[in-house]
Short mmCIF file of C-alpha atoms in Angstrom, two decimals:
data_model
loop_
_atom_site.label_atom_id
_atom_site.label_comp_id
_atom_site.label_asym_id
_atom_site.label_seq_id
_atom_site.Cartn_x
_atom_site.Cartn_y
_atom_site.Cartn_z
CA MET A 1062 143.87 106.16 87.32
CA GLU A 1063 141.72 108.94 88.75
CA PRO A 1064 137.95 108.82 88.20
CA THR A 1065 136.53 111.06 85.51
CA LEU A 1066 133.61 113.45 85.91
CA THR A 1067 131.44 110.86 84.17
CA ASP A 1068 132.50 108.23 86.69
CA LEU A 1069 131.70 110.55 89.60
CA SER A 1070 128.34 111.49 88.12
CA SER A 1071 127.42 107.84 87.64
CA ALA A 1072 128.48 107.00 91.20
CA ILE A 1073 126.36 109.82 92.63
CA ASP A 1074 123.35 108.73 90.56
CA ALA A 1075 123.81 105.13 91.63
CA THR A 1076 123.98 106.12 95.29
CA TRP A 1077 120.77 108.12 95.01
CA VAL A 1078 118.88 105.26 93.35
CA MET A 1079 120.16 102.83 95.99
CA VAL A 1080 118.98 105.16 98.76
CA SER A 1081 115.65 105.48 96.97
CA ALA A 1082 115.34 101.70 96.76
CA ILE A 1083 115.86 101.48 100.52
CA LEU A 1084 113.23 104.19 101.08
CA VAL A 1085 110.70 102.30 98.97
CA ILE A 1086 111.46 99.02 100.74
CA LEU A 1087 110.95 100.83 104.06
CA MET A 1088 107.43 101.59 102.87
CA GLN A 1089 106.68 98.00 103.88
CA VAL A 1090 107.03 99.24 107.46
CA GLY A 1091 104.37 101.82 106.67
CA PHE A 1092 102.02 99.22 105.22
CA ALA A 1093 102.51 96.94 108.22
CA LEU A 1094 101.73 99.71 110.71
CA LEU A 1095 98.86 101.16 108.69
CA GLU A 1096 97.11 97.87 108.05
CA ALA A 1097 97.68 96.50 111.55
CA GLY A 1098 96.44 99.73 113.11
CA SER A 1099 93.39 99.78 110.83
CA THR A 1100 92.31 96.24 111.73
CA ARG A 1101 91.37 94.55 114.98
CA MET A 1102 93.73 93.54 117.74
CA LYS A 1103 93.07 89.82 117.29
CA ASN A 1104 94.55 90.01 113.77
CA ALA A 1105 97.39 92.47 114.35
CA GLY A 1106 100.26 89.99 114.51
CA HIS A 1107 99.04 88.18 111.40
CA VAL A 1108 98.60 91.41 109.41
CA ALA A 1109 102.05 92.72 110.31
CA GLY A 1110 103.80 89.36 109.93
CA LYS A 1111 102.44 88.55 106.49
CA THR A 1112 104.00 91.80 105.24
CA VAL A 1113 107.43 90.28 105.89
CA LEU A 1114 106.42 86.93 104.41
CA THR A 1115 105.02 88.32 101.17
CA PHE A 1116 107.98 90.66 100.65
CA GLY A 1117 110.24 87.64 100.86
CA ILE A 1118 108.15 85.63 98.39
CA CYS A 1119 107.91 88.59 96.02
CA SER A 1120 111.69 89.09 96.13
CA ILE A 1121 112.38 85.52 94.99
CA ALA A 1122 109.65 85.47 92.33
CA PHE A 1123 110.72 88.85 90.92
CA TRP A 1124 114.35 87.70 90.76
CA ALA A 1125 113.43 84.47 88.99
CA PHE A 1126 110.85 85.73 86.49
CA GLY A 1127 109.24 89.08 87.31
CA PHE A 1128 112.15 91.36 86.44
CA GLY A 1129 112.73 89.68 83.08
CA LEU A 1130 109.03 89.65 82.21
CA THR A 1131 108.69 93.34 83.09
CA PHE A 1132 111.88 94.84 81.65
CA GLY A 1133 113.50 92.11 79.57
CA ASP A 1134 113.67 92.36 75.80
CA GLY A 1135 110.68 90.74 74.17
CA ASN A 1136 107.67 92.06 72.31
CA SER A 1137 105.02 94.73 72.84
CA PHE A 1138 103.17 92.46 75.28
CA ILE A 1139 105.81 90.92 77.55
CA GLY A 1140 109.55 90.64 78.20
CA LEU A 1141 111.23 87.36 77.28
CA SER A 1142 114.79 87.65 78.60
CA GLY A 1143 116.75 88.21 81.79
CA PHE A 1144 115.19 85.44 83.89
CA PHE A 1145 116.98 84.33 87.08
CA PHE A 1146 118.75 87.68 87.10
CA ASP A 1147 122.49 87.30 87.70
CA GLY A 1148 123.12 90.89 88.79
CA LEU A 1149 125.20 91.79 85.74
CA GLN A 1150 123.33 91.02 82.51
CA LYS A 1151 122.36 94.53 81.43
CA ASP A 1152 122.41 93.61 77.73
CA ALA A 1153 119.13 91.72 78.22
CA PHE A 1154 117.34 94.90 79.30
CA SER A 1155 117.14 97.48 76.52
CA ALA A 1156 114.62 99.43 78.59
CA PHE A 1157 117.56 100.53 80.77
CA SER A 1158 120.01 101.21 77.95
CA ALA A 1159 120.18 104.94 78.76
CA ALA A 1160 120.61 104.43 82.50
CA THR A 1161 124.06 104.96 84.03
CA VAL A 1162 123.10 103.15 87.24
CA PRO A 1163 124.28 99.53 87.71
CA ILE A 1164 121.63 97.01 86.71
CA SER A 1165 121.78 95.36 90.15
CA ILE A 1166 120.63 98.61 91.79
CA LEU A 1167 117.90 99.03 89.19
CA PHE A 1168 116.73 95.51 89.99
CA LEU A 1169 116.42 96.32 93.72
CA PHE A 1170 114.62 99.56 92.94
CA GLN A 1171 112.07 97.86 90.67
CA LEU A 1172 111.65 94.97 93.10
CA ALA A 1173 110.61 97.47 95.76
CA PHE A 1174 107.89 98.77 93.41
CA ALA A 1175 106.52 95.31 92.72
CA ALA A 1176 106.43 94.61 96.46
CA VAL A 1177 104.47 97.81 97.09
CA SER A 1178 101.88 96.82 94.48
CA LEU A 1179 101.52 93.42 96.16
CA ALA A 1180 101.19 95.03 99.60
CA ILE A 1181 98.34 97.18 98.29
CA ALA A 1182 96.53 94.10 96.99
CA TRP A 1183 96.50 92.53 100.46
CA GLY A 1184 94.22 95.28 101.76
CA GLY A 1185 91.26 93.48 100.20
CA PHE A 1186 92.20 90.20 101.91
CA ALA A 1187 92.51 91.63 105.43
CA GLU A 1188 91.08 89.82 108.47
CA ARG A 1189 89.60 86.84 106.63
CA ALA A 1190 91.96 85.25 104.08
CA LYS A 1191 93.87 82.00 104.62
CA LEU A 1192 97.63 82.22 105.05
CA SER A 1193 98.10 79.64 102.27
CA VAL A 1194 96.50 82.08 99.82
CA TYR A 1195 99.23 84.62 100.57
CA PHE A 1196 101.89 82.07 99.61
CA ILE A 1197 100.32 81.10 96.30
CA PHE A 1198 98.98 84.45 95.17
CA SER A 1199 102.22 86.31 95.97
CA VAL A 1200 104.01 84.20 93.36
CA LEU A 1201 101.23 84.41 90.77
CA PHE A 1202 100.82 88.19 91.15
CA THR A 1203 104.56 88.77 90.80
CA VAL A 1204 104.84 86.57 87.71
CA LEU A 1205 101.48 86.74 85.87
CA ILE A 1206 99.91 90.09 86.76
CA TYR A 1207 102.34 92.85 87.70
CA PRO A 1208 104.97 92.27 84.96
CA VAL A 1209 102.50 92.48 82.07
CA VAL A 1210 101.23 96.01 82.72
CA GLY A 1211 104.71 96.98 83.91
CA HIS A 1212 106.14 95.91 80.55
CA TRP A 1213 103.39 97.68 78.63
CA VAL A 1214 104.17 101.02 80.26
CA TRP A 1215 107.82 100.88 81.39
CA GLY A 1216 109.43 97.98 79.55
CA GLY A 1217 108.97 99.17 75.97
CA GLY A 1218 105.52 97.66 75.45
CA TRP A 1219 102.61 99.00 73.43
CA LEU A 1220 101.61 101.69 75.92
CA ALA A 1221 105.19 102.95 76.10
CA GLN A 1222 105.17 103.18 72.30
CA LEU A 1223 101.98 105.25 72.45
CA GLY A 1224 103.58 107.61 75.00
CA MET A 1225 101.56 106.81 78.12
CA GLN A 1226 102.74 108.99 81.00
CA ASP A 1227 103.01 107.15 84.31
CA PHE A 1228 106.22 108.43 85.81
CA ALA A 1229 106.37 106.34 89.00
CA GLY A 1230 103.33 104.08 88.80
CA SER A 1231 99.84 105.39 89.55
CA THR A 1232 98.65 102.70 87.16
CA VAL A 1233 101.56 100.25 87.07
CA VAL A 1234 101.93 99.97 90.85
CA HIS A 1235 98.89 101.35 92.62
CA LEU A 1236 95.96 100.68 90.32
CA GLN A 1237 97.10 97.10 89.72
CA GLY A 1238 97.22 96.39 93.45
CA ALA A 1239 93.87 98.14 93.97
CA ILE A 1240 92.10 96.11 91.27
CA VAL A 1241 93.31 92.89 92.89
CA ALA A 1242 92.14 94.15 96.29
CA LEU A 1243 88.69 94.88 94.84
CA VAL A 1244 88.41 91.42 93.26
CA ALA A 1245 89.50 89.78 96.52
CA THR A 1246 87.04 91.82 98.54
CA VAL A 1247 84.17 90.76 96.29
CA LEU A 1248 85.11 87.07 96.25
CA LEU A 1249 85.88 86.83 99.96
CA LYS A 1250 82.67 88.66 100.89
CA PRO A 1251 82.32 90.95 103.95
CA ARG A 1252 83.74 90.25 107.38
CA ILE A 1253 81.39 88.75 109.97
CA GLY A 1254 79.32 91.49 111.56
CA LYS A 1255 80.10 94.16 108.96
CA TYR A 1256 76.60 94.36 107.48
CA ASN A 1257 73.13 93.89 108.92
CA ARG A 1258 70.30 92.03 107.21
CA ASP A 1259 68.82 95.30 105.94
CA GLY A 1260 72.14 96.09 104.24
CA SER A 1261 73.16 98.79 106.69
CA SER A 1262 76.83 98.93 107.60
CA ASN A 1263 78.45 98.59 111.00
CA LEU A 1264 81.69 100.37 111.75
CA ILE A 1265 84.57 97.99 112.55
CA PRO A 1266 87.24 100.38 113.80
CA GLY A 1267 90.92 99.61 113.77
CA HIS A 1268 92.54 98.93 117.12
CA ASN A 1269 95.31 101.55 117.07
CA GLN A 1270 94.99 104.89 115.32
CA VAL A 1271 98.51 105.90 116.35
CA TYR A 1272 99.91 102.92 114.40
CA SER A 1273 97.90 104.08 111.38
CA VAL A 1274 99.28 107.61 111.65
CA LEU A 1275 102.84 106.35 111.98
CA GLY A 1276 102.30 104.05 109.01
CA VAL A 1277 101.12 106.92 106.83
CA LEU A 1278 104.11 109.05 107.86
CA PHE A 1279 106.46 106.19 106.92
CA LEU A 1280 104.73 105.96 103.56
CA TRP A 1281 104.89 109.73 103.00
CA ILE A 1282 108.64 109.72 103.62
CA GLY A 1283 109.19 106.57 101.57
CA TRP A 1284 107.36 108.15 98.64
CA PHE A 1285 110.25 110.54 98.08
CA GLY A 1286 112.23 107.47 97.08
CA PHE A 1287 109.27 106.26 95.06
CA ASN A 1288 108.77 109.40 92.97
CA ALA A 1289 112.02 111.34 93.16
CA GLY A 1290 114.00 108.10 92.86
CA SER A 1291 112.27 107.35 89.57
CA THR A 1292 114.41 110.03 87.93
CA LEU A 1293 117.11 107.31 88.16
CA GLY A 1294 119.67 109.97 88.95
CA SER A 1295 120.40 113.06 90.99
CA THR A 1296 123.15 115.00 89.23
CA SER A 1297 120.69 116.89 87.02
CA GLY A 1298 118.79 118.11 90.08
CA PHE A 1299 115.43 117.17 88.57
CA PHE A 1300 114.76 114.77 91.45
CA GLY A 1301 114.32 117.83 93.68
CA TYR A 1302 111.55 119.20 91.48
CA VAL A 1303 109.74 115.86 91.58
CA ALA A 1304 110.05 115.83 95.38
CA VAL A 1305 108.47 119.29 95.59
CA THR A 1306 105.42 118.41 93.49
CA THR A 1307 105.03 115.18 95.46
CA ASN A 1308 105.04 116.97 98.81
CA LEU A 1309 102.68 119.75 97.70
CA ALA A 1310 100.11 117.29 96.41
CA THR A 1311 100.31 115.22 99.58
CA ALA A 1312 99.83 118.24 101.82
CA ALA A 1313 96.82 119.33 99.78
CA GLY A 1314 95.31 115.85 100.02
CA ALA A 1315 95.66 115.82 103.80
CA VAL A 1316 94.04 119.22 104.27
CA ALA A 1317 91.26 118.67 101.72
CA ALA A 1318 90.28 115.25 103.12
CA LEU A 1319 90.14 116.47 106.70
CA ALA A 1320 88.18 119.56 105.67
CA ILE A 1321 85.58 117.62 103.68
CA SER A 1322 85.11 115.13 106.50
CA TRP A 1323 84.56 118.02 108.92
CA ILE A 1324 82.01 119.62 106.60
CA VAL A 1325 80.09 116.41 105.88
CA MET A 1326 80.35 114.61 109.23
CA GLY A 1327 80.56 117.54 111.61
CA LYS A 1328 83.84 116.19 113.00
CA ALA A 1329 87.40 116.27 111.71
CA ASP A 1330 87.96 112.56 110.98
CA ILE A 1331 91.58 111.41 111.35
CA PRO A 1332 91.23 108.20 109.23
CA SER A 1333 89.75 110.30 106.42
CA MET A 1334 92.75 112.61 106.56
CA LEU A 1335 95.13 109.64 106.42
CA ASN A 1336 93.32 108.27 103.38
CA GLY A 1337 93.57 111.72 101.80
CA VAL A 1338 97.33 111.72 102.29
CA LEU A 1339 97.70 108.33 100.63
CA ALA A 1340 95.28 109.13 97.81
CA ALA A 1341 97.21 112.29 96.97
CA LEU A 1342 100.48 110.38 96.99
CA VAL A 1343 98.99 107.79 94.64
CA ALA A 1344 97.64 110.43 92.23
CA ILE A 1345 100.79 112.52 92.03
CA THR A 1346 102.86 109.39 91.39
CA ALA A 1347 101.96 109.43 87.68
CA SER A 1348 102.20 113.17 87.18
CA CYS A 1349 104.94 114.37 89.54
CA ALA A 1350 107.46 114.91 86.72
CA PHE A 1351 104.98 116.34 84.21
CA VAL A 1352 103.05 119.06 86.07
CA GLU A 1353 103.67 122.45 87.65
CA PRO A 1354 103.44 122.95 91.44
CA TRP A 1355 100.01 124.62 91.32
CA ALA A 1356 98.63 121.65 89.38
CA ALA A 1357 100.12 119.28 91.95
CA VAL A 1358 98.13 121.06 94.66
CA VAL A 1359 94.94 120.67 92.61
CA ILE A 1360 95.64 117.00 91.89
CA GLY A 1361 96.26 116.29 95.58
CA ALA A 1362 93.20 118.16 96.82
CA VAL A 1363 90.88 116.46 94.34
CA SER A 1364 92.33 113.09 95.39
CA GLY A 1365 91.57 113.72 99.05
CA ILE A 1366 87.97 114.61 98.29
CA LEU A 1367 87.48 111.72 95.87
CA THR A 1368 88.73 109.09 98.30
CA PHE A 1369 86.44 110.42 101.05
CA TYR A 1370 83.27 110.14 98.98
CA THR A 1371 84.14 106.91 97.19
CA SER A 1372 85.03 105.10 100.43
CA ILE A 1373 81.55 105.94 101.73
CA TRP A 1374 79.93 104.86 98.46
CA PHE A 1375 81.72 101.51 98.30
CA ASP A 1376 80.76 100.78 101.89
CA ARG A 1377 77.12 101.48 101.09
CA MET A 1378 77.36 99.16 98.09
CA GLY A 1379 78.27 96.29 100.42
CA ILE A 1380 81.97 96.17 99.52
CA ASP A 1381 83.89 95.56 102.73
CA ASP A 1382 87.33 97.02 102.04
CA PRO A 1383 88.97 97.12 105.50
CA VAL A 1384 91.73 99.59 104.57
CA PHE A 1385 89.92 101.34 101.69
CA ALA A 1386 92.47 99.99 99.23
CA PHE A 1387 90.41 100.61 96.12
CA SER A 1388 89.28 104.10 97.10
CA VAL A 1389 92.82 105.16 98.00
CA HIS A 1390 94.91 103.34 95.39
CA GLY A 1391 92.32 102.62 92.70
CA VAL A 1392 90.19 105.73 92.35
CA ALA A 1393 93.14 108.00 93.05
CA GLY A 1394 95.28 105.95 90.66
CA ILE A 1395 92.74 106.52 87.90
CA TRP A 1396 92.54 110.24 88.62
CA GLY A 1397 96.31 110.59 88.82
CA THR A 1398 96.83 108.81 85.51
CA LEU A 1399 94.25 110.97 83.78
CA SER A 1400 95.62 114.15 85.35
CA THR A 1401 98.74 114.14 83.18
CA GLY A 1402 96.44 114.28 80.16
CA LEU A 1403 95.10 117.52 81.61
CA PHE A 1404 98.05 119.21 83.30
CA ALA A 1405 101.25 117.95 81.63
CA THR A 1406 103.31 120.87 80.34
CA PRO A 1407 105.08 120.59 76.97
CA GLU A 1408 108.43 121.52 78.55
CA LEU A 1409 108.27 118.83 81.22
CA ALA A 1410 106.97 116.19 78.80
CA GLU A 1411 109.95 116.96 76.56
CA LYS A 1412 112.34 116.85 79.50
CA VAL A 1413 111.08 113.44 80.64
CA GLY A 1414 110.89 112.25 77.05
CA VAL A 1415 107.47 110.62 77.32
CA GLY A 1416 104.23 111.72 75.66
CA GLY A 1417 103.16 115.30 75.10
CA ALA A 1418 101.32 118.24 76.58
CA GLY A 1419 97.98 117.91 78.33
CA LEU A 1420 94.63 119.43 77.43
CA PHE A 1421 95.14 122.62 79.47
CA TYR A 1422 98.51 123.27 77.85
CA GLY A 1423 97.51 123.10 74.19
CA GLY A 1424 97.87 119.37 73.72
CA GLY A 1425 94.25 118.74 72.87
CA LEU A 1426 92.72 115.38 73.69
CA HIS A 1427 95.56 113.21 72.40
CA GLN A 1428 97.48 112.66 75.64
CA LEU A 1429 94.27 112.35 77.63
CA GLY A 1430 93.11 109.70 75.17
CA VAL A 1431 96.36 107.77 75.53
CA GLN A 1432 96.03 107.88 79.31
CA ALA A 1433 92.41 106.67 79.17
CA LEU A 1434 93.30 103.85 76.78
CA GLY A 1435 96.14 102.77 79.04
CA LEU A 1436 93.82 102.74 82.02
CA ALA A 1437 91.15 100.71 80.22
CA GLY A 1438 93.61 98.11 78.97
CA SER A 1439 95.44 97.77 82.27
CA MET A 1440 92.30 97.54 84.38
CA ALA A 1441 90.73 94.95 82.09
CA TYR A 1442 93.81 92.73 82.10
CA VAL A 1443 94.37 92.85 85.85
CA PHE A 1444 90.70 92.35 86.70
CA VAL A 1445 90.26 89.32 84.43
CA VAL A 1446 93.49 87.56 85.43
CA ALA A 1447 93.04 88.27 89.15
CA TYR A 1448 89.43 87.09 89.04
CA VAL A 1449 90.39 83.84 87.28
CA ILE A 1450 93.27 83.08 89.65
CA LEU A 1451 91.32 83.87 92.82
CA SER A 1452 88.23 82.01 91.60
CA ILE A 1453 90.35 78.90 91.00
CA LEU A 1454 91.89 79.22 94.47
CA LYS A 1455 88.44 79.68 95.96
CA ALA A 1456 87.13 76.55 94.26
CA THR A 1457 90.14 74.44 95.27
CA ILE A 1458 91.86 75.35 98.53
CA GLY A 1459 89.39 78.09 99.51
CA LEU A 1460 90.15 81.74 100.12
CA ARG A 1461 88.58 82.34 103.48
CA VAL A 1462 89.17 80.93 106.95
CA THR A 1463 86.28 79.27 108.76
CA GLU A 1464 83.77 81.33 110.70
CA GLU A 1465 85.18 80.05 113.97
CA GLU A 1466 88.74 80.97 112.96
CA GLU A 1467 87.64 84.44 111.90
CA VAL A 1468 85.84 85.05 115.19
CA VAL A 1469 88.83 83.84 117.22
CA GLY A 1470 91.20 85.91 115.12
CA LEU A 1471 93.93 85.05 112.63
CA ASP A 1472 96.71 85.54 115.16
CA LEU A 1473 95.57 82.46 117.03
CA SER A 1474 93.98 80.40 114.25
CA GLU A 1475 96.81 80.79 111.72
CA HIS A 1476 99.84 81.25 113.96
CA GLY A 1477 98.97 79.76 117.34
CA GLY A 1478 99.64 82.90 119.35
CA TYR A 1479 98.38 86.41 119.96
CA GLY A 1480 99.97 89.59 118.72
CA TYR A 1481 99.04 91.07 122.11
CA PRO A 1482 99.30 88.05 124.44
CA GLU A 1483 99.18 90.00 127.68
CA LEU A 1484 95.90 91.62 126.67
CA LEU A 1485 94.07 88.76 124.97
CA GLN A 1486 95.06 85.60 126.81
CA PRO A 1487 92.70 84.77 129.67
CA GLU A 1488 95.45 83.25 131.81
CA ARG A 1489 97.07 85.53 134.32
CA ILE A 1490 99.55 85.04 137.10
CA ARG A 1491 97.71 86.09 140.25
CA PRO A 1492 98.86 85.89 143.86
CA SER A 1493 97.25 83.13 145.92
CA ALA A 1494 96.56 83.42 149.63
CA SER A 1495 99.80 81.57 150.40
CA GLN A 1496 101.74 83.83 148.01
CA GLN A 1497 100.40 86.88 149.77
CA SER A 1498 101.94 85.47 152.92
CA GLY A 1499 105.21 85.01 150.98
CA THR A 1500 105.29 81.16 150.78
CA SER A 1501 104.52 80.12 147.17
CA HIS A 1502 103.27 81.07 143.66
CA THR A 1503 100.23 79.72 141.85
CA LEU A 1504 99.47 79.95 138.10
CA THR A 1505 95.73 80.30 137.48
#
């Protein structure tokens, strides 16, 4: 029996979503390079390695409980079916009833999103958190935090019923991770040497700017899977439109952030530009399917400028955020979520089937109000639960390594070896006098 046009269309859509899932999973490479490059050499192996560890933990926890809690049938607060996903049970997930893509591919795609949100959260833990905390909190985040807001917005929960527009997760993915990073940063307190007694800040530069640039480029490319893949199909061609708005916003964020750093600091600051790229990507994630290209440029440019100024402000407030997780993913996530309430067109809102037109397109304040309510509820939930969990961990096993371990570096103190052994180990093989005469070798 030959395949029908419907069969071919479904196969093409499924292939696109599978490719998108792979692109989003590859964003973990970007996070590893970005975070390792933005921190010090003595912690590089630890920072990169824990990315692999936490993705593995997240995968198991999301399979067991996270997917069902996020997308399973339940009530307006949480999903209550589909636990220990068997790869076939689509009837437990009404949220995907209209999708033609196999449920197993949808699971992988949504797992990649949850893992990105968790990776963002780790920015606030960088260079001072115990490895044991990563084990425990990875499970708790994937089961108790991420699925709740995910269900509210994407799984048929109360915000979905109100028509909250968050196409690919400015709030669901990025703001959740950023709120956790902020809570962790506050509870862990600043790194040793970051602030002076008078409150002034010392710059602690990352050890490899090239790694950071490569990480951002990996993330930029992976975001096409993130946003365009969220169409859950390719045969309609709409995924191409989403890719265009995503790229325009990102380009505007890069240019605007570099320009504002040049104006304010007198030098074109590369890290500021990289943060502008990521902030624009975060902001356009909610609105990429709802706004016109010109609005995407505005959204991206505003994001780049916002993240520049807020990163400076948070630093002055004594919040030591090593990779600027809250400025990039939090502030930009808020702006991106609100932007649909301003720029969403009635045609695109109808096409996507979520919410209505924004303020600038005759929609009044309704959609903007829904977006603001969604933000308030999501931020409150994540902040409270993350604060409770991390406070309990702090009071029991402790969140932070000892001062000695932090000074030595987490590569050595947590893993027993250096990420750059040839540069950091004092031992060297040097020729002795007898070796120079060709008779023996001495290890000193």
